[in-house]
PDB file of C-alpha atoms and ligand atoms in Angstrom:
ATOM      1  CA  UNK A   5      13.031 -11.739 -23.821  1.00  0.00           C
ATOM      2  CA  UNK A   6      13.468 -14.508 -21.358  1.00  0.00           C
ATOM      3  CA  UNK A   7      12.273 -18.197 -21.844  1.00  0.00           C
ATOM      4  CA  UNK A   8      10.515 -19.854 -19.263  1.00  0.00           C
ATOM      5  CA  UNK A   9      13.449 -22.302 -18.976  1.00  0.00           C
ATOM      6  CA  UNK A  10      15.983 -19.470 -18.815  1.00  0.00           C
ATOM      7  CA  UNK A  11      14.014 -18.369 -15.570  1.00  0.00           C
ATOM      8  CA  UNK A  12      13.641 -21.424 -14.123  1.00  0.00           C
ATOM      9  CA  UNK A  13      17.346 -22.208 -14.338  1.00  0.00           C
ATOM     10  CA  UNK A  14      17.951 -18.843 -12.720  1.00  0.00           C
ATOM     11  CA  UNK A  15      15.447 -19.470 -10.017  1.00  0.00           C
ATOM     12  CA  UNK A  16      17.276 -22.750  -9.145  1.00  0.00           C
ATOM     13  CA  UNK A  17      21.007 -20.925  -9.069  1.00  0.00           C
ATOM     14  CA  UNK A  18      19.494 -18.058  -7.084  1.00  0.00           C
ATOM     15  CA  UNK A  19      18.039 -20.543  -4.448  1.00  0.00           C
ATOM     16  CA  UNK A  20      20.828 -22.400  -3.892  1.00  0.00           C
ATOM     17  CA  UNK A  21      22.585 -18.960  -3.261  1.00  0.00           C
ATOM     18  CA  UNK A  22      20.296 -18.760  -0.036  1.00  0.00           C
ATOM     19  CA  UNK A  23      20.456 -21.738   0.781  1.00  0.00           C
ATOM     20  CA  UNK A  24      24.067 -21.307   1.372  1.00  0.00           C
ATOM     21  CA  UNK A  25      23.716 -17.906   2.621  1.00  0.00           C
ATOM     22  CA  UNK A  26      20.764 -18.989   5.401  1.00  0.00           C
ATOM     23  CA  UNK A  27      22.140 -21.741   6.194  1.00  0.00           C
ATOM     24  CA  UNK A  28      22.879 -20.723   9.990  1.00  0.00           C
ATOM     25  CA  UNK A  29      19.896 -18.383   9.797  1.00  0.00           C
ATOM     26  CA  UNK A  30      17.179 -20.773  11.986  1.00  0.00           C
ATOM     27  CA  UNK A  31      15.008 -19.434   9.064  1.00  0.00           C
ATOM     28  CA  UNK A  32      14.089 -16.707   6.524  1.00  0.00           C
ATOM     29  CA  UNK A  33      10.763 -14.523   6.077  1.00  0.00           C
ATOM     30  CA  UNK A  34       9.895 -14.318   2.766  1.00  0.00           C
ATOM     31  CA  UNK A  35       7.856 -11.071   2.052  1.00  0.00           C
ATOM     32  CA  UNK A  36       6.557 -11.051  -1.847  1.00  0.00           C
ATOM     33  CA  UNK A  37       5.405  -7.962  -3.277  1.00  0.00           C
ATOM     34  CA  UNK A  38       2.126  -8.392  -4.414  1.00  0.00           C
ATOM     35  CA  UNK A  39       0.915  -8.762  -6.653  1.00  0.00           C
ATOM     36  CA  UNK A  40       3.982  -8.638  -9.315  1.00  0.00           C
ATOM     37  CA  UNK A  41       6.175 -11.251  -7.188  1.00  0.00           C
ATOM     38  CA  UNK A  42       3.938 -13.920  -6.799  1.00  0.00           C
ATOM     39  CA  UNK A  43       5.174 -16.632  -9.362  1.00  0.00           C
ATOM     40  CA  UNK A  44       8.892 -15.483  -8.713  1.00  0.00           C
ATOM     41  CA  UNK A  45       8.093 -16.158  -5.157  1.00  0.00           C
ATOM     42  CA  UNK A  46       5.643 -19.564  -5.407  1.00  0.00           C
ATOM     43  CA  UNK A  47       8.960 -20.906  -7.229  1.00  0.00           C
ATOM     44  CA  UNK A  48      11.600 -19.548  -4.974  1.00  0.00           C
ATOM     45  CA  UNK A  49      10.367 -20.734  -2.491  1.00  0.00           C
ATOM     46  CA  UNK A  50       9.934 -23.908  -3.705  1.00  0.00           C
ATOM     47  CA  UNK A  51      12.952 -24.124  -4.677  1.00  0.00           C
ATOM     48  CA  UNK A  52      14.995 -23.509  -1.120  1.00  0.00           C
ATOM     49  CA  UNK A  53      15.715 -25.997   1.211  1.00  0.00           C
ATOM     50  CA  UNK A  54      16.169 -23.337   4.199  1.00  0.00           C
ATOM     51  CA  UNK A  55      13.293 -23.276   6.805  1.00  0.00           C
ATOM     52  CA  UNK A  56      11.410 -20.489   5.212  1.00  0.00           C
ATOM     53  CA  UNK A  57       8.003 -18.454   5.505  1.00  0.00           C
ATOM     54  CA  UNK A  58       6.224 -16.617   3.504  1.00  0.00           C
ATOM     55  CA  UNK A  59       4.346 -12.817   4.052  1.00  0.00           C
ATOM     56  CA  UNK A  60       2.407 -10.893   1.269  1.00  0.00           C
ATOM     57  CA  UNK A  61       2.736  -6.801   1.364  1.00  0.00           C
ATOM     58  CA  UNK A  62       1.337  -4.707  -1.039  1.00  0.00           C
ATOM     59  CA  UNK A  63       1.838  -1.321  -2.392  1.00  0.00           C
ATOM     60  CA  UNK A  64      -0.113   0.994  -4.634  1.00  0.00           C
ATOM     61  CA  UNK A  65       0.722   0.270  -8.095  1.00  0.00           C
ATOM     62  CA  UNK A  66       1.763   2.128 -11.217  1.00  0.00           C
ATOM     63  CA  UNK A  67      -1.104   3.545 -13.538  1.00  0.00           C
ATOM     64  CA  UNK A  68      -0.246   1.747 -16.632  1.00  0.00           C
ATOM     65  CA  UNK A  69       3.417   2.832 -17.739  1.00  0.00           C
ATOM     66  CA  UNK A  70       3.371   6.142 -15.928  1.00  0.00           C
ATOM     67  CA  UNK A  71       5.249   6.004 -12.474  1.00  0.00           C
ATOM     68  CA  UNK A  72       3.089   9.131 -11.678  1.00  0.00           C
ATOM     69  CA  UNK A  73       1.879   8.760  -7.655  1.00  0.00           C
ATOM     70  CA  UNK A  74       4.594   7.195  -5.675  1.00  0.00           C
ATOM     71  CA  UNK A  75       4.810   4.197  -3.496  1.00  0.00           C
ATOM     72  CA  UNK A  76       1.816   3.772  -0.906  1.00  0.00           C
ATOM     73  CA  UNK A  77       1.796   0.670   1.612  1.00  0.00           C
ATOM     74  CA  UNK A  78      -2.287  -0.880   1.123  1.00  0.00           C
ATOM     75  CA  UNK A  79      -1.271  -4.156   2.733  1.00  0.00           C
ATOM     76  CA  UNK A  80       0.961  -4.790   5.787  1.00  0.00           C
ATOM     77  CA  UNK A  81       2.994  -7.908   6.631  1.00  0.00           C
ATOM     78  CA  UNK A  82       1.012 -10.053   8.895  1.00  0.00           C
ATOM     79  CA  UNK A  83       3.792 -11.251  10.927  1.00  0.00           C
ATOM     80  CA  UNK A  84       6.550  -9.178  13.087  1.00  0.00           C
ATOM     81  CA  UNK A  85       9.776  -8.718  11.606  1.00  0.00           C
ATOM     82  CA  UNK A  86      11.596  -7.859  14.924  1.00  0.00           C
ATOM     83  CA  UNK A  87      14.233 -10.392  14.981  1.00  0.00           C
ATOM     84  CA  UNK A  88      13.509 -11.961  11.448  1.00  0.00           C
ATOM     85  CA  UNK A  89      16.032 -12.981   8.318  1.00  0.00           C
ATOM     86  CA  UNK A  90      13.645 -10.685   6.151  1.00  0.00           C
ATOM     87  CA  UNK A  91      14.008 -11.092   2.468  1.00  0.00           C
ATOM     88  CA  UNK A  92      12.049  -8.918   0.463  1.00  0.00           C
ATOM     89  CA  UNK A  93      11.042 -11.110  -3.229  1.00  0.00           C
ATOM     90  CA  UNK A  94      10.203  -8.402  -6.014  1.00  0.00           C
ATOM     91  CA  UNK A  95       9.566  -8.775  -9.687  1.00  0.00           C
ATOM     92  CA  UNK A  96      11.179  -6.094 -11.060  1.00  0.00           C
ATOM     93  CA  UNK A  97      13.632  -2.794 -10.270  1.00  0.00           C
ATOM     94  CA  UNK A  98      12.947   0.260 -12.296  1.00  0.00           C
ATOM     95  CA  UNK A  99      13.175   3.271 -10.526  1.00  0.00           C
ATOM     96  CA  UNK A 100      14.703   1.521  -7.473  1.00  0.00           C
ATOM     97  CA  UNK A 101      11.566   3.406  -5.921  1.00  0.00           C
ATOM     98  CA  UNK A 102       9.933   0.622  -3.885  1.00  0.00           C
ATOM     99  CA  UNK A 103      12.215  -1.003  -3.310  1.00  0.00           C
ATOM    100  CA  UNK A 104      14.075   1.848  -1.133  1.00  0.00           C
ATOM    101  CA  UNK A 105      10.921   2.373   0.792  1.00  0.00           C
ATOM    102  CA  UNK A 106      10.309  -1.116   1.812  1.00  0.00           C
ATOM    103  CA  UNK A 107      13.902  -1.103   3.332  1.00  0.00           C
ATOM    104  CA  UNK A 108      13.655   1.864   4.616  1.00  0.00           C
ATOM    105  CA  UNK A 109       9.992   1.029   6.252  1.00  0.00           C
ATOM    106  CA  UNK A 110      11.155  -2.560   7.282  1.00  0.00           C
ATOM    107  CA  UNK A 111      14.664  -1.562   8.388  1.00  0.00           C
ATOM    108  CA  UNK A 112      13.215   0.357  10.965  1.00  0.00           C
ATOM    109  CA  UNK A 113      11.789  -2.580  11.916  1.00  0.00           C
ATOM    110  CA  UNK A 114      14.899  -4.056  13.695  1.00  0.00           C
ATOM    111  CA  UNK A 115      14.741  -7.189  11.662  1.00  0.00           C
ATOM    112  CA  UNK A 116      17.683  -9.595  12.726  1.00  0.00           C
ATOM    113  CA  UNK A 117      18.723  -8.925   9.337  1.00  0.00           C
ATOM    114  CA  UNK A 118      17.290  -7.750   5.239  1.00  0.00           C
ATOM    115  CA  UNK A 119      18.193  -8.170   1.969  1.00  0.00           C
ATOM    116  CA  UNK A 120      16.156  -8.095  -1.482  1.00  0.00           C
ATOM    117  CA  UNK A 121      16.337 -10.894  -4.201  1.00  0.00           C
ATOM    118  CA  UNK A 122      14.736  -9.159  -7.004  1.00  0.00           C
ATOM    119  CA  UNK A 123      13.984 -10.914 -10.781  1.00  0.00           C
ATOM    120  CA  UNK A 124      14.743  -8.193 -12.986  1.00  0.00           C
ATOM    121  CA  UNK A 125      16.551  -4.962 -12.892  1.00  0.00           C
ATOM    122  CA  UNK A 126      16.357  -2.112 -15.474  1.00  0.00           C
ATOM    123  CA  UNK A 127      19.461   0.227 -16.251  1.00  0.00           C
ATOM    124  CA  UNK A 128      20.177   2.823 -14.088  1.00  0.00           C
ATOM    125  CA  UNK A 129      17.730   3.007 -11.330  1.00  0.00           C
ATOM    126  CA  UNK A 130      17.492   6.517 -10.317  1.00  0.00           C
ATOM    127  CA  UNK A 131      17.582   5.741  -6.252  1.00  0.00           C
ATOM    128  CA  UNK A 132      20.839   3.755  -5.581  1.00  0.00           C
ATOM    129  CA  UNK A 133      19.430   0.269  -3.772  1.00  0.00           C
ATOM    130  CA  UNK A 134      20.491  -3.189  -2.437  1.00  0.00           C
ATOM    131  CA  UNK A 135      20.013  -6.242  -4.512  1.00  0.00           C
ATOM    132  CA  UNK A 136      21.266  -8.640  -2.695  1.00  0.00           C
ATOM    133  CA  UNK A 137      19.936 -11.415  -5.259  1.00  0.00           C
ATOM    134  CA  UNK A 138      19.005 -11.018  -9.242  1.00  0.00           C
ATOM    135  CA  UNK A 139      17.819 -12.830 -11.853  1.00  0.00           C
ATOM    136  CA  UNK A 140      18.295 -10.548 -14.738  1.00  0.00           C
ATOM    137  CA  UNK A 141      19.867  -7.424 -15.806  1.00  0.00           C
ATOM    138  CA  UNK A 142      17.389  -6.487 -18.582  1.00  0.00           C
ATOM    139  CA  UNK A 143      16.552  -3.088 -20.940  1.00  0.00           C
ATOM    140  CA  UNK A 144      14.252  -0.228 -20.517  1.00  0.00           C
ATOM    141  CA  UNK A 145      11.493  -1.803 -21.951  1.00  0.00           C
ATOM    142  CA  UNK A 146       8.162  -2.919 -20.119  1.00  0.00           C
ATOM    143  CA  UNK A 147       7.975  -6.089 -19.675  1.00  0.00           C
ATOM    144  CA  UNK A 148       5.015  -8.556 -19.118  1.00  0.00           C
ATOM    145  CA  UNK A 149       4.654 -12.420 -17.756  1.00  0.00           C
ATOM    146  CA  UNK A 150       5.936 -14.424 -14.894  1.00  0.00           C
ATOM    147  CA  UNK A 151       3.493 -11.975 -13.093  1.00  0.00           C
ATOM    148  CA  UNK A 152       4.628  -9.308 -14.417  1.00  0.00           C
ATOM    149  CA  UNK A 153       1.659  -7.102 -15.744  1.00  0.00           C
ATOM    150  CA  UNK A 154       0.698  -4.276 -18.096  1.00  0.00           C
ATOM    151  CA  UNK A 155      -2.619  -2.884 -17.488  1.00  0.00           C
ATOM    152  CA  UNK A 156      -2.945  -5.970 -14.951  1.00  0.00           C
ATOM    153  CA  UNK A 157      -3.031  -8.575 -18.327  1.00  0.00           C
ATOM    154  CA  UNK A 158       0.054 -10.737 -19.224  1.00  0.00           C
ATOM    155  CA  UNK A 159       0.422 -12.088 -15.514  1.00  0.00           C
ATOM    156  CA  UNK A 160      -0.131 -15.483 -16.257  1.00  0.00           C
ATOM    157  CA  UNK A 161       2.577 -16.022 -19.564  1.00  0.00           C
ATOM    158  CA  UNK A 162       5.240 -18.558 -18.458  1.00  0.00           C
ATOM    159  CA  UNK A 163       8.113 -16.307 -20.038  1.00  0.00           C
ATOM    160  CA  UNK A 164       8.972 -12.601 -19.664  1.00  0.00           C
ATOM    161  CA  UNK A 165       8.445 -10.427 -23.157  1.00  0.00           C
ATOM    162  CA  UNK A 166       8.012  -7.037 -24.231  1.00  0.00           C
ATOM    163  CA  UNK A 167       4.360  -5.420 -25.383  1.00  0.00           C
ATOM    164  CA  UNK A 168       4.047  -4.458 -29.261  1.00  0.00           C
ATOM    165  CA  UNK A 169       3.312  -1.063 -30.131  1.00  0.00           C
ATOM    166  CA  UNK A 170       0.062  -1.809 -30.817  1.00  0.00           C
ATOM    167  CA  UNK A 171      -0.197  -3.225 -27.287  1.00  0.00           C
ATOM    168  CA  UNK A 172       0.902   0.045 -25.313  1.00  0.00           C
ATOM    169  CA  UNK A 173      -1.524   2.027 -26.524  1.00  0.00           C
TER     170      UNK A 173
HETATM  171  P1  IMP B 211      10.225   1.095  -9.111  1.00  0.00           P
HETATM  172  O1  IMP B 211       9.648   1.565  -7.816  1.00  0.00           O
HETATM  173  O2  IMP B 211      10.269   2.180 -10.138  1.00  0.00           O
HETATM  174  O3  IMP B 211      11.548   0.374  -8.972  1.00  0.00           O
HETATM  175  O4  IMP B 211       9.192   0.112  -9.783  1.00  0.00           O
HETATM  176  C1  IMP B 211       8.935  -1.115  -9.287  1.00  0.00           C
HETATM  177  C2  IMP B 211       7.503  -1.500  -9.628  1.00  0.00           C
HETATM  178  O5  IMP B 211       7.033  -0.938 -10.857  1.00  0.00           O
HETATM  179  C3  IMP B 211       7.439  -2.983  -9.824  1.00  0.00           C
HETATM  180  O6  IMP B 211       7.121  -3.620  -8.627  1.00  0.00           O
HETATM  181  C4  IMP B 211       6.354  -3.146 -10.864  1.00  0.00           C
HETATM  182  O7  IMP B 211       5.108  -3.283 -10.221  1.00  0.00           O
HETATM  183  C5  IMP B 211       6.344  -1.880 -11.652  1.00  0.00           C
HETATM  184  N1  IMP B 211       7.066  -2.011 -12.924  1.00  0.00           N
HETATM  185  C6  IMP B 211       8.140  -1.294 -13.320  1.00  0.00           C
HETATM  186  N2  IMP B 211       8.537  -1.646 -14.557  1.00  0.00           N
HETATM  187  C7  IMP B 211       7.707  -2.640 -14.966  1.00  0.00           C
HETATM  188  C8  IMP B 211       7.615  -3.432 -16.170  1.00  0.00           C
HETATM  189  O8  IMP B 211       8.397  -3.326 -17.129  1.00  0.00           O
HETATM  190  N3  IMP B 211       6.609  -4.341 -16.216  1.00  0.00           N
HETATM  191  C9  IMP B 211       5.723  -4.508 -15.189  1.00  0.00           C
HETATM  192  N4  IMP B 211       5.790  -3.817 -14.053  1.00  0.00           N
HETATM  193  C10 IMP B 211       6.761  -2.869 -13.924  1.00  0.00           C
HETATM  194 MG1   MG B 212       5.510  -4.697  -8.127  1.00  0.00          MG
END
């Protein structure tokens, strides 16, 4: 669906959008969504110039496909984010589920500001959220690679692509 050179060009235009954006910040917290966001965010933030640091948080994940459960914090931000330029780094947007409770957990955080650069959106997220950044408007299909996972395989593919058939089952 999307080449690997398709992302990194993407990855270069969205960094140089905070760059411009953070450039009076002092600096910007980085906090990936594990474990989906880790490539997007390895390159990201390679790719800035801005002072930057980077957090991990993770949440309970989807059972295969199914969105069945909702969204559970397992791992916490190490740091404080009183008085941090949070930007939350996610993979993907599908329900718009997550990413309304991180902002809504790490809002109440009194962060100096937030805003969420996510890779790829899917149509019509049921919750209404802020992306402040995106790489992709994509279809409703699950996707795979660029860590990106189904079933927690795929992670490591250097491009984003759908599953066969044969594959979802
Ligand atoms: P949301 O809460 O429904 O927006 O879902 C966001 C989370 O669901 C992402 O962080 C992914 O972990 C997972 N997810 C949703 N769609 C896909 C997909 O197509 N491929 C892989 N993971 C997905
Ligand atoms: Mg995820």
């Amino acid at each position: 669906m999307i080449s690997a050179e398709r992302i990194a060009g993407r990855v270069a235009e969205i960094a140089a959008e905070i760059d411009r954006d953070y450039a009076d910040a002092g600096e910007v917290l980085m906090l990936g969504v594990l474990r989906g966001a880790y490539i997007f965010l390895a390159d990201l933030s390679r790719a800035l110039t801005v002072p930057r640091s980077i957090d991990f948080i993770a949440l309970s994940s989807y059972e295969k496909t199914s969105s069945a459960g909702g969204v559970r914090l397992i791992l916490d931000a190490r740091v404080s984010l009183t008085g941090k330029h949070v930007l939350i780094v996610e993979d993907i947007l599908d329900s718009g589920q997550t990413l309304a409770y991180l902002l809504r957990l790490f809002g109440a955080r009194r962060p100096a500001s937030i805003r969420t650069c996510v890779l790829v959106r899917k149509p019509d997220p049921g919750i209404e959220v802020q992306v402040d950044y995106l790489g992709f408007d994509i279809p409703d299909e699950w996707v795979v690679g660029y860590g990106l996972d189904y079933d927690d395989k795929y992670r490591a593919l250097p491009f984003i692509g759908t599953l066969s058939r044969e594959a979802l089952t």
